[in-house]
XYZ file of C-alpha atoms in Angstrom:
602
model
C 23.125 1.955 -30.176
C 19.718 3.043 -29.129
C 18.999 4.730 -32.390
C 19.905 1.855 -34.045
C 16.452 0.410 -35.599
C 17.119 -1.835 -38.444
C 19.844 -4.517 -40.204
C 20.774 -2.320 -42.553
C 21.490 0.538 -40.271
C 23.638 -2.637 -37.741
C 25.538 -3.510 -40.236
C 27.126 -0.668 -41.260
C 28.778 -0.750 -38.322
C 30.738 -3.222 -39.061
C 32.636 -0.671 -41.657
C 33.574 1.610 -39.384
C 35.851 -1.557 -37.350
C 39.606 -1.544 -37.867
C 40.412 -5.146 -38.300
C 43.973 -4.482 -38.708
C 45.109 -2.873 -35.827
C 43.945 -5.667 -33.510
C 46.080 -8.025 -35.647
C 48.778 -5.751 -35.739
C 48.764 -5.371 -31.786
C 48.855 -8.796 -31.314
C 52.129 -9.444 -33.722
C 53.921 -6.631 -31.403
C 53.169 -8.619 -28.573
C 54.866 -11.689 -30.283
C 57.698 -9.269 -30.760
C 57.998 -8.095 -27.173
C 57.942 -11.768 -25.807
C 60.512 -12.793 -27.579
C 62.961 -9.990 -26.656
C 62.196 -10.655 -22.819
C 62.977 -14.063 -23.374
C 66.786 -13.159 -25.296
C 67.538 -10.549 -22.564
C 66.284 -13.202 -19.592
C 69.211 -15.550 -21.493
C 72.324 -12.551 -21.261
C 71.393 -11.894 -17.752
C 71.786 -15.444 -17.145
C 75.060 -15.772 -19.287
C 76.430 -12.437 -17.123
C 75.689 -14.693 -13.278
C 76.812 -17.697 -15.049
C 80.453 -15.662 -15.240
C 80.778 -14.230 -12.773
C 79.482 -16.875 -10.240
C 83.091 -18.522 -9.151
C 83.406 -22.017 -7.606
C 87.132 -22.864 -6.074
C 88.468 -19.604 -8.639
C 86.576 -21.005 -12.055
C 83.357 -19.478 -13.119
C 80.547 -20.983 -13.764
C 81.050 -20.998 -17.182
C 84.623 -22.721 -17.107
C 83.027 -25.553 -15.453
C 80.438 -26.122 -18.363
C 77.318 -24.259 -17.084
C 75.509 -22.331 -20.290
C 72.351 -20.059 -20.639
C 69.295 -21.880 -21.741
C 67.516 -20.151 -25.142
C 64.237 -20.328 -26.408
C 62.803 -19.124 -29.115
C 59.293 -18.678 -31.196
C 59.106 -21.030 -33.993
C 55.138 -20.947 -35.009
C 52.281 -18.194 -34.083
C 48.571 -18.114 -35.046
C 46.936 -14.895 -34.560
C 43.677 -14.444 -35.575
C 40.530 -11.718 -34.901
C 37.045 -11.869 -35.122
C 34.137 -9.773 -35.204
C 30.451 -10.578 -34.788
C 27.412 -8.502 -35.402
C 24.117 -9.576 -33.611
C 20.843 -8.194 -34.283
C 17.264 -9.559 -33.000
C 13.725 -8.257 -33.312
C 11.181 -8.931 -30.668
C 7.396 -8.688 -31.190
C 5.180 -9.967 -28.040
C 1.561 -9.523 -27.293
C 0.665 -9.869 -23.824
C -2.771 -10.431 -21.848
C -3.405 -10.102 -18.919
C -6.254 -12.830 -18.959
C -7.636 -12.499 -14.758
C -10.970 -11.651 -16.402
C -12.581 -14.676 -17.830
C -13.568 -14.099 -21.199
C -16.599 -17.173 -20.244
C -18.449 -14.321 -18.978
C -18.753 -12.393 -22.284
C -22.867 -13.055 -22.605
C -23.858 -12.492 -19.368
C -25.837 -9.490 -18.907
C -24.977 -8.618 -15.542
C -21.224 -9.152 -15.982
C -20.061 -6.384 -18.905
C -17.477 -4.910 -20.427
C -18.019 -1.645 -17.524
C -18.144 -4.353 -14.833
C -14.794 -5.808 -16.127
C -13.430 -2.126 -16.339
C -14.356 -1.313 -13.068
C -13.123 -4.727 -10.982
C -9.571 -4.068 -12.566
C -9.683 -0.611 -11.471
C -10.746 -1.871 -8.449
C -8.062 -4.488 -8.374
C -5.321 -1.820 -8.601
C -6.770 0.289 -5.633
C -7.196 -2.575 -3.046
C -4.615 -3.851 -0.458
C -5.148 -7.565 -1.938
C -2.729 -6.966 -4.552
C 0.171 -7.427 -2.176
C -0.719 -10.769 -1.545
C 0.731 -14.021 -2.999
C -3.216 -15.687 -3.851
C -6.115 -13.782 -5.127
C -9.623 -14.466 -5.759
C -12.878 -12.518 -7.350
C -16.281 -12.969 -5.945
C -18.620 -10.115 -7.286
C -22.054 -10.087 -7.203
C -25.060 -6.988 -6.840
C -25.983 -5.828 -3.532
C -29.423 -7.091 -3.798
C -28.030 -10.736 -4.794
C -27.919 -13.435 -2.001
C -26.538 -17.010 -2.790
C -24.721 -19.840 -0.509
C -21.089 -19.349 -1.447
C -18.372 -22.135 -0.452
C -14.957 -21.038 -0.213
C -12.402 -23.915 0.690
C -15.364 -26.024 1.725
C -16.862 -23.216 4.282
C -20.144 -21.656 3.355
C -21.131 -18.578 3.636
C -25.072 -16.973 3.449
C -24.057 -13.938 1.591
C -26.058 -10.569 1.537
C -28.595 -12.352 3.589
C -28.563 -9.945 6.293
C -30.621 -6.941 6.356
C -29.596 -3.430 5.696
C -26.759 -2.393 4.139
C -23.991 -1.878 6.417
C -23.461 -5.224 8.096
C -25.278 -7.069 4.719
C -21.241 -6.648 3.237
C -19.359 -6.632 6.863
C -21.291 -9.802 8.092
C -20.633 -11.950 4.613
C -17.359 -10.804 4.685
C -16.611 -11.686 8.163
C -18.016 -15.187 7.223
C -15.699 -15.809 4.149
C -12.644 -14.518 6.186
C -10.768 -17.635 7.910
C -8.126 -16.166 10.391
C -6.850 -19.738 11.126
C -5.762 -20.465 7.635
C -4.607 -17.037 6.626
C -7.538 -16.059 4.413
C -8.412 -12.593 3.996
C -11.320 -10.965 2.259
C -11.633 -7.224 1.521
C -14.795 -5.362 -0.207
C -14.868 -3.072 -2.578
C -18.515 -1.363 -3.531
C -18.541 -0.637 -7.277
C -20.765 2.178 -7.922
C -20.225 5.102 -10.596
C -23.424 6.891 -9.648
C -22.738 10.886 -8.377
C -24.353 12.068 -4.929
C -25.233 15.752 -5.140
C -26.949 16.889 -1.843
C -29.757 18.625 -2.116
C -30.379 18.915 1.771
C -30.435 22.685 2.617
C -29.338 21.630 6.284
C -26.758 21.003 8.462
C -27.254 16.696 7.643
C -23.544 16.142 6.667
C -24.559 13.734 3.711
C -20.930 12.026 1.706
C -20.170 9.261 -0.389
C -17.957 6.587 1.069
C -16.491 3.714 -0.110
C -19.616 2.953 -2.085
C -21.965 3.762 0.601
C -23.961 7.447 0.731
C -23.410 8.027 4.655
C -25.596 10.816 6.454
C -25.163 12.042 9.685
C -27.107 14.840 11.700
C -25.777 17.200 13.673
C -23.663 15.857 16.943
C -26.457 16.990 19.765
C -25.164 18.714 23.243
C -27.912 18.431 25.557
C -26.292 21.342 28.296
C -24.160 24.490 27.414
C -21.035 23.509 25.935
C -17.535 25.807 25.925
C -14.264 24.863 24.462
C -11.152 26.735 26.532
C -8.174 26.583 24.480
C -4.617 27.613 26.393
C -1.435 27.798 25.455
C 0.731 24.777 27.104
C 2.767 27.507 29.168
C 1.790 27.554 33.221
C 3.212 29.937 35.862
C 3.741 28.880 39.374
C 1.203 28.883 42.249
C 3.622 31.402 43.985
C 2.688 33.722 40.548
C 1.012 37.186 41.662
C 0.116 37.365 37.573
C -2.017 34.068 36.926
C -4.565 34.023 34.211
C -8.291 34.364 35.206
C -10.872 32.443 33.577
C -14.199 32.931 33.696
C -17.246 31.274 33.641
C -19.656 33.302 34.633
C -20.262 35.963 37.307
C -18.713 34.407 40.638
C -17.525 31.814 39.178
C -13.660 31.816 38.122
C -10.691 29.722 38.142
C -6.676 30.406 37.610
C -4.210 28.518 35.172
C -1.505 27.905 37.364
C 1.166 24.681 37.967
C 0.820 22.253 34.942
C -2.159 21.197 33.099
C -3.442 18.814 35.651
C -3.561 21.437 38.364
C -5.921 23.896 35.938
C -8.611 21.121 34.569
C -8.615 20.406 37.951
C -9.670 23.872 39.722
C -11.649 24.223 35.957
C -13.760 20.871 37.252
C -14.197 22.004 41.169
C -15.571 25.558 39.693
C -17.613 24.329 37.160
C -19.346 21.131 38.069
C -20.944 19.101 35.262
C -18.653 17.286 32.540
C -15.068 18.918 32.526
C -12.698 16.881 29.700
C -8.820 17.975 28.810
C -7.689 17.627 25.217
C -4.405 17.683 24.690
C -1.180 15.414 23.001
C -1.536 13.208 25.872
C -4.542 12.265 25.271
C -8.157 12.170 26.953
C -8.752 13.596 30.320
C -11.458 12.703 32.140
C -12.340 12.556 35.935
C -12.653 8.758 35.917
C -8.745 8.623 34.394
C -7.027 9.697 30.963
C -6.885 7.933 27.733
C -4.266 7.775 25.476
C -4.459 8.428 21.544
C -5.121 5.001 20.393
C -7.643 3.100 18.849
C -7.315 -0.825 18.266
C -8.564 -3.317 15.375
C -9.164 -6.618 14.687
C -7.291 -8.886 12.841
C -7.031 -7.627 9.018
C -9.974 -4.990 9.766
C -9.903 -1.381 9.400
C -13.877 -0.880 10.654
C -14.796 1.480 13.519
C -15.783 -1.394 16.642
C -15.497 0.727 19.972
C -16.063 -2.625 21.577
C -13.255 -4.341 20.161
C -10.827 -1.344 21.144
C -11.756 -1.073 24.734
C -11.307 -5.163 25.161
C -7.953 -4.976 23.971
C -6.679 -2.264 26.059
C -9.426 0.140 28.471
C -7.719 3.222 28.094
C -8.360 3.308 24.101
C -10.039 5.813 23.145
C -13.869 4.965 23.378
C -17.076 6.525 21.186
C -17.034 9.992 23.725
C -13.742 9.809 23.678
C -13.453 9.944 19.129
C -16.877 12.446 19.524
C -14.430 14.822 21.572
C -11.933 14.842 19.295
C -14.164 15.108 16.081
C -15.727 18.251 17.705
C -12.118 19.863 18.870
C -11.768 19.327 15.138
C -14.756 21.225 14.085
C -14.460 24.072 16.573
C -11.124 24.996 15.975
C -10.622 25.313 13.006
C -6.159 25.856 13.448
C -5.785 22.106 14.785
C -3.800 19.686 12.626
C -3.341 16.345 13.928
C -2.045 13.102 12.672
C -3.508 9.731 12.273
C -0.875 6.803 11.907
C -1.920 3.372 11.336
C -0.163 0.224 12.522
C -0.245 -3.444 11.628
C 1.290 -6.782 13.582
C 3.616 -8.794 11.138
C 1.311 -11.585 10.969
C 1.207 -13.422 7.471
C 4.585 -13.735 6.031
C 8.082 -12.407 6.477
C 8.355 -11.424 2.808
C 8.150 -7.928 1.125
C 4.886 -8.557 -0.793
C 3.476 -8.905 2.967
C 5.134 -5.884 4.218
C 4.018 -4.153 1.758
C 0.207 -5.240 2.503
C 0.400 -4.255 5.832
C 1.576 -0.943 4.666
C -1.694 -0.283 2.782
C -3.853 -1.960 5.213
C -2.175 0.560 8.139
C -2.887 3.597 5.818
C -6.786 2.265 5.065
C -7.060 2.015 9.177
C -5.945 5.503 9.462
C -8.492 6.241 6.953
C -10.821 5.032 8.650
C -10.677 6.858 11.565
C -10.315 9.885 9.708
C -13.541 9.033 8.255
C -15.048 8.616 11.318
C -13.946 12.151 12.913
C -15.642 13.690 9.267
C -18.816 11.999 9.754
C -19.193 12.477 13.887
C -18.194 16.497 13.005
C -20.153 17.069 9.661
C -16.450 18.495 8.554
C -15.123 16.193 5.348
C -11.276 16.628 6.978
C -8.887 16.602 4.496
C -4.756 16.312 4.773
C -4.945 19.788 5.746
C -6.627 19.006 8.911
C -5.865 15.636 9.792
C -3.154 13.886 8.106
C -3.129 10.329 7.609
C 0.435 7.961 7.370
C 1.034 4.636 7.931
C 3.724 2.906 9.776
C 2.786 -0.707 8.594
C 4.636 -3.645 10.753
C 7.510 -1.073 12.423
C 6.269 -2.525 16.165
C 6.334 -5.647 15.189
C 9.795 -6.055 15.138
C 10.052 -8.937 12.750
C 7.681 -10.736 14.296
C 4.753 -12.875 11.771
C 2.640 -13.459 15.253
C -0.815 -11.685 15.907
C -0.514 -9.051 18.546
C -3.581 -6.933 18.905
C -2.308 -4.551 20.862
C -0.024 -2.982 17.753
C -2.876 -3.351 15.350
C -4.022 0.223 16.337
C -4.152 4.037 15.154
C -2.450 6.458 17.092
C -3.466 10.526 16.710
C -0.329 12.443 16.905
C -0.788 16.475 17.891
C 1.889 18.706 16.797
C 4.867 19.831 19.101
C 3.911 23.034 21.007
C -0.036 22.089 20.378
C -2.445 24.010 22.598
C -4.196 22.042 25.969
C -8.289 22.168 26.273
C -11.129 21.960 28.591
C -14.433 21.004 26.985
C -17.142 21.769 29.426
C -20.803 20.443 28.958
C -23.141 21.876 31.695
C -22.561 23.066 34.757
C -21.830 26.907 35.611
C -20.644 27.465 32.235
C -22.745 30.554 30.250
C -22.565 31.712 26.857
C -22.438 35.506 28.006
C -20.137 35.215 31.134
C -17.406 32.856 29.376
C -14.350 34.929 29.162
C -12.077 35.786 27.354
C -13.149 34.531 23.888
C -11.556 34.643 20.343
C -8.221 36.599 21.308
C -5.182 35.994 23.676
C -2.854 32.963 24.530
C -6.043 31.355 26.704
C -9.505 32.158 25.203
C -12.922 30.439 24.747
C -12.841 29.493 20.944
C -16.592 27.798 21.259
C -19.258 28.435 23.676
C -23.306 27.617 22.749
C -26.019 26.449 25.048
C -28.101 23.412 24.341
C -28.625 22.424 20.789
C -30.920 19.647 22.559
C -33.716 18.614 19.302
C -31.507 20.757 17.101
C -31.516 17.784 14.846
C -35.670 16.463 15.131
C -37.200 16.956 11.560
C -34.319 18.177 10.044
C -35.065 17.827 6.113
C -32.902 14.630 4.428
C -32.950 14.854 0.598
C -30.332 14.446 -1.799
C -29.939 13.323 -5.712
C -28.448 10.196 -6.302
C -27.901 8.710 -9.588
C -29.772 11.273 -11.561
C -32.463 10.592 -8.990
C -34.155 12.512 -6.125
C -34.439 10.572 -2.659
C -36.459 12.301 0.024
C -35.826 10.516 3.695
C -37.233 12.969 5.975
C -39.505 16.174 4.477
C -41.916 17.493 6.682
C -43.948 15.588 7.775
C -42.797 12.314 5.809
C -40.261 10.820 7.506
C -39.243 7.797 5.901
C -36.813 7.013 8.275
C -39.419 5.592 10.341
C -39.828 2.827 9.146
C -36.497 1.289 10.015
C -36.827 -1.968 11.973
C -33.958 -2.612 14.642
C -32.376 0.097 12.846
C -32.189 -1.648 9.075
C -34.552 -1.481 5.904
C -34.663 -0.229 2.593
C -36.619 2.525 1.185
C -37.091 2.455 -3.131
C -33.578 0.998 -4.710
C -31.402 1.923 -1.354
C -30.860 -0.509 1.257
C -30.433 1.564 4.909
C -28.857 0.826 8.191
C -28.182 2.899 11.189
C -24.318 2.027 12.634
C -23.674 4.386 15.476
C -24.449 7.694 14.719
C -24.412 7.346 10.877
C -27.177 6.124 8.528
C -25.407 3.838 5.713
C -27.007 3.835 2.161
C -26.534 0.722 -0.570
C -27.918 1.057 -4.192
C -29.006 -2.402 -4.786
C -27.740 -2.505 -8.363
C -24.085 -1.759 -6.594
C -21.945 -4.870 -7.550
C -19.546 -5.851 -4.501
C -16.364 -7.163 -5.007
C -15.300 -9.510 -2.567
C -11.487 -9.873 -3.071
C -10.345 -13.169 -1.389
C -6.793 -13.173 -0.247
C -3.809 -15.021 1.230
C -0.083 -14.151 2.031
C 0.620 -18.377 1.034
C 0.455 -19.545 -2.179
C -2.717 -21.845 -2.156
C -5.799 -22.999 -4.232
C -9.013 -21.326 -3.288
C -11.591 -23.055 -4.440
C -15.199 -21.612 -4.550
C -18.315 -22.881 -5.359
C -21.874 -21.273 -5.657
C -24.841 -23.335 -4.251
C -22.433 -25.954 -4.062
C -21.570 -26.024 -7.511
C -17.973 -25.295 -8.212
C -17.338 -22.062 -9.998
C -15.791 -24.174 -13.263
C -18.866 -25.620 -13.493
C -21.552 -22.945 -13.286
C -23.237 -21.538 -15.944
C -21.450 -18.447 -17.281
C -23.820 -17.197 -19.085
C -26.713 -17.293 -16.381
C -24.711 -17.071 -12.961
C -25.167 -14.004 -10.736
C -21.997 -14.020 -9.126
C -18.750 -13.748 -10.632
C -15.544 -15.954 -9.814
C -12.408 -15.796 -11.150
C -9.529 -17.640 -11.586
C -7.373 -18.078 -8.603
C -4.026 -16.199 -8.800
C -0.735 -16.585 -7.252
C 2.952 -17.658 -8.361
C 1.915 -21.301 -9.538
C -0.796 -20.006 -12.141
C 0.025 -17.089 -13.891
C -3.128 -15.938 -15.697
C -0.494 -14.511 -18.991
C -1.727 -15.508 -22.479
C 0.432 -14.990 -25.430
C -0.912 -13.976 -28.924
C -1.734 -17.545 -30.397
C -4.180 -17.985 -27.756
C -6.751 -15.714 -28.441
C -8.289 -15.467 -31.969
C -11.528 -15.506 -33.241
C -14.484 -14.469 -30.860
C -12.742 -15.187 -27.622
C -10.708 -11.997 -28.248
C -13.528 -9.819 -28.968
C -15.934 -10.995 -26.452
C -14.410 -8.271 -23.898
C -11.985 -6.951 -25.465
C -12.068 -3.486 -23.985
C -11.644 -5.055 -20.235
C -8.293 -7.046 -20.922
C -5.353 -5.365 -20.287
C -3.226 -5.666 -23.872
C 0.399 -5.096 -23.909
C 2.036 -5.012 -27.401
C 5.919 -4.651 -27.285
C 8.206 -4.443 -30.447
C 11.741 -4.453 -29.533
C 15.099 -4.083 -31.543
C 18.435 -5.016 -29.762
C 22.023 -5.263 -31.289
C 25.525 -5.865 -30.210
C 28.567 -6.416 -31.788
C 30.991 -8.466 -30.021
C 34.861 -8.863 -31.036
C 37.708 -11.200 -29.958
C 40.985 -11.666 -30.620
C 43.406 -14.530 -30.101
C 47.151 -15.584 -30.223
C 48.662 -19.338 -30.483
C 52.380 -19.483 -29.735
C 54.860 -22.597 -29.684
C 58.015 -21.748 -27.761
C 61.129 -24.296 -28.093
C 64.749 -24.253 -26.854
C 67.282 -23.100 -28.966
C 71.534 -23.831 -28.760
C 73.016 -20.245 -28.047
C 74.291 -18.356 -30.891
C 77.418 -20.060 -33.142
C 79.641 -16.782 -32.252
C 78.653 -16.758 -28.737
C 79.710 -21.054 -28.134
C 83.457 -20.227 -29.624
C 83.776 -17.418 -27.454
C 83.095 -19.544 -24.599
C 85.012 -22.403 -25.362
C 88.424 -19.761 -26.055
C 87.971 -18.698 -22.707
C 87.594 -22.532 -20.579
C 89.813 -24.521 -23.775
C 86.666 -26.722 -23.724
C 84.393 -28.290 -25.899
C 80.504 -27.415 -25.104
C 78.054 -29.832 -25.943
């Protein structure tokens, strides 16, 4: 009945119903009742005579079949046609239509947070709150009576990580994730090696990873031969100075490290070989973070995989170019044991691997891709059902593929550019070696166009990099920070949404120089809060509740759904009402009887 759209077209259905064949199917089964009932009485009649008691049947001694018969029956049918139309408008109302004068907060800001909204992990939890304000905006926000001095910090990097960190309240399950909103396109202009990307709002520049001694990359099949082996490979170094892949793995880096001297590292699946002891492919986070904090990593476990450790990796990455690897991100369980939160930790363990993904790009100057390092998440797997915090399965693990090659990275020692052998060909071959790039990087020309707009950091002999105190400061409209080896740039005008977050239905309540957000002037404010949201207050307004100016204010921000539905059935029933009563057997049937036992029957 799908194609069914109107009354009209339901209830000509109704002529198409054949009323009297249910009626007539009912009278049949009258019909066949009543015959099972007069053959049940003869079967009784035929035991009755032939049951004997001291030579006499039953019958001689009086017994007679019982007979019943149908004196009244209703039957009736009855067929009903129903038909409904539905017309609903529905609004999503999370954007506060209070805002609809204020010149910061417009229709594009409005467009953008929902976008936003959709993309973040937040979503998958049971409360949600908005805080957005512009990079360049700093005000005393309260959340749940616990203030935070946000933007106040310096820079731009740890100006959004540090007011996060404040808002976020690990004791009471309250998360916070930022999102940057900022539509303006980077083009590069920089005619140099400066890897220069936009990231998660940020444009993040990075100069070229510096090796201060010669540095080879040996790349071997993982198949050894044994010492006893008169047909070892040779590889060389230089002139004089050669070593033999022989035993295992271990057995080669280490004749590779006796021959060579200097800084001798194996890559391979296993992880991180050094001389001090091997790391294993795994990086550790905080609780509900997905930021790059070496420190953090190394406290939880010291075989993690420190900053020379990730450098290593990003520049295997870079040099050969056939690696593929795999980054899988992990959560603990903490939060709930509910699928909205299993479902959060499945995003949060895919932005982790992210993350570090990011992190090998910007270390190489190589924007890695899928085809180079895949990212997946395994969310809570290790927790095993467990809600508890465990930091050491709130991690990334890199995965290399079955049958991967092994590698020795040398830096210094009696490595040479011109006596490394063999290179580019065979099962064991030097895929990289270059002597000292030392100051390849000093002066190197940092320009790009941002916005429509042309920023020069470093030209020449202006180098406005220089001016960066403790490694923080802002040149024109972009706020600057140094974090490891990567300069992080913030367009003041960005507006960051702080998305406030808990896996327990709560209230969060907010206020803004200790004015609560219901309160404040909507029209004025620089920061926007919204309403909380969670399973106890739906934000859902129906039609009747916006007319007039209030549904034009912002109109193009609210998410509309109109829904006109049809539906129809037709339901039929039949039904039968019988009285059954006993009945004396038939005249003929009583004089037979009482000629065969000379009695009289009552």
């Amino acid at each position: 009945m799908a194609d069914v759209k109107t009354f009209d077209q339901g209830s000509k259905i109704l002529q198409n119903v054949d009323v009297s064949s249910m009626v007539t199917a009912l009278a049949l089964g009258i019909a066949e009742a009543q015959e099972r009932l007069d053959t049940n009485s003869v079967s009784q009649l035929i035991r009755l005579s032939e049951s004997k008691v001291a030579g006499k049947s039953l019958l001689e001694l009086g017994f007679q079949p019982a007979f019943y018969a149908f004196d009244y029956a209703d039957i009736s049918a009855q067929i009903s046609l129903k038909m409904a139309q539905k017309e609903e408008l529905e609004v999503d109302f999370s954007l506060s239509v209070d805002y609809k004068n204020n010149t910061t907060f417009d229709k594009d800001f409005f467009d953008e947070l929902k976008k936003s909204k959709e993309n973040s992990t937040s979503k998958y939890s049971k409360t949600q709150k908005d805080i957005a304000l512009k990079a360049s905006t700093s005000e005393d926000i309260t959340i749940n009576e616990k203030t935070t001095k946000v933007h106040q910090e310096e820079g731009s990097y740890s100006k959004i990580e540090k007011s996060k960190e404040q808002m976020r309240d690990e004791t009471n399950n309250l998360r916070v994730e930022s999102v940057i909103e900022d539509e303006r396109v980077l083009e590069e202009n920089s005619a140099t090696a400066v890897y220069i990307a936009k990231e998660e709002g940020y444009v993040v520049i990075t100069e070229p990873y510096i090796h201060t001694n010669t540095e080879g990359l040996l790349k071997m099949a993982p198949t050894y031969v044994p010492a006893s082996s008169s047909s070892k490979p040779v590889i060389t170094l230089k002139t004089g100075k050669t070593f033999e892949k022989e035993v295992d793995f271990a057995t080669t880096l280490g004749s590779a490290r006796t021959v060579n001297g200097g800084t001798v590292t194996g890559i391979n699946g296993g992880g991180i070989h050094r001389a001090s002891g091997k790391k294993v492919h795994e990086f550790f986070f905080d609780w509900d973070k997905s930021d790059i904090n070496y420190t953090y990593s190394t406290g939880v476990k010291s075989d993690s995989l420190n900053e020379a450790d990730v450098t290593a990796l990003a520049m295997l990455l870079k040099r050969d170019t056939s690696l593929v690897i795999t980054v899988k991100g992990y959560t603990d369980g903490s939060g709930s044991a509910s699928a909205k939160n299993a479902a959060y930790n499945e995003a949060l363990g895919k932005k982790r691997a992210t993350s570090f993904r990011n992190k090998l790009s910007k270390i190489a100057g190589v924007t890695f891709t899928d085809a180079r390092v895949k990212v997946e998440t395994e969310g809570e797997s290790l927790a095993n059902g467990s809600t508890a915090k465990d930091a050491t399965i709130r991690k990334v693990t890199v995965v290399f593929p079955n049958g991967a090659p092994d590698y020795i990275l040398f830096n210094g020692g009696e490595i040479t550019k011109t006596g490394a052998s063999p290179k580019n060909t065979g099962p064991d071959h030097f895929v990289y070696v270059e002597p000292t790039n030392n100051g390849a990087n000093t002066g190197l020309d940092i320009t790009f166009k941002y916005g429509g707009k042309t920023y020069v950091l470093r030209q020449g002999a202006t180098n406005n990099l220089s001016s960066l105190v403790n490694s923080k400061g802002k040149y024109q409209e972009l706020f600057i920070e140094k974090v490891n080896e990567s300069y992080y740039l913030l367009h003041e005008e960005s507006k960051v949404n702080y998305f406030v977050h808990s896996s327990e239905n709560k209230e969060i309540n907010v206020k803004v120089k200790n004015e609560a957000s219901a309160d404040m002037n909507k029209e004025t404010t620089k920061v926007y809060v919204g309403e909380t949201q969670n399973e106890f207050s739906k934000l859902k307004k129906s039609q009747k509740d916006f007319k007039g100016d209030r549904s034009l204010a912002i109109s193009g921000s609210l998410d509309v759904r109109y829904a006109r539905q049809f539906s129809m059935s037709v339901e039929g029933n039949a039904s039968v009402s019988a009285r059954m009563i006993s009945v004396p057997p038939p005249t003929a049937l009583e004089n037979y009887i009482q000629s065969l036992t000379n009695t009289n029957s009552n």
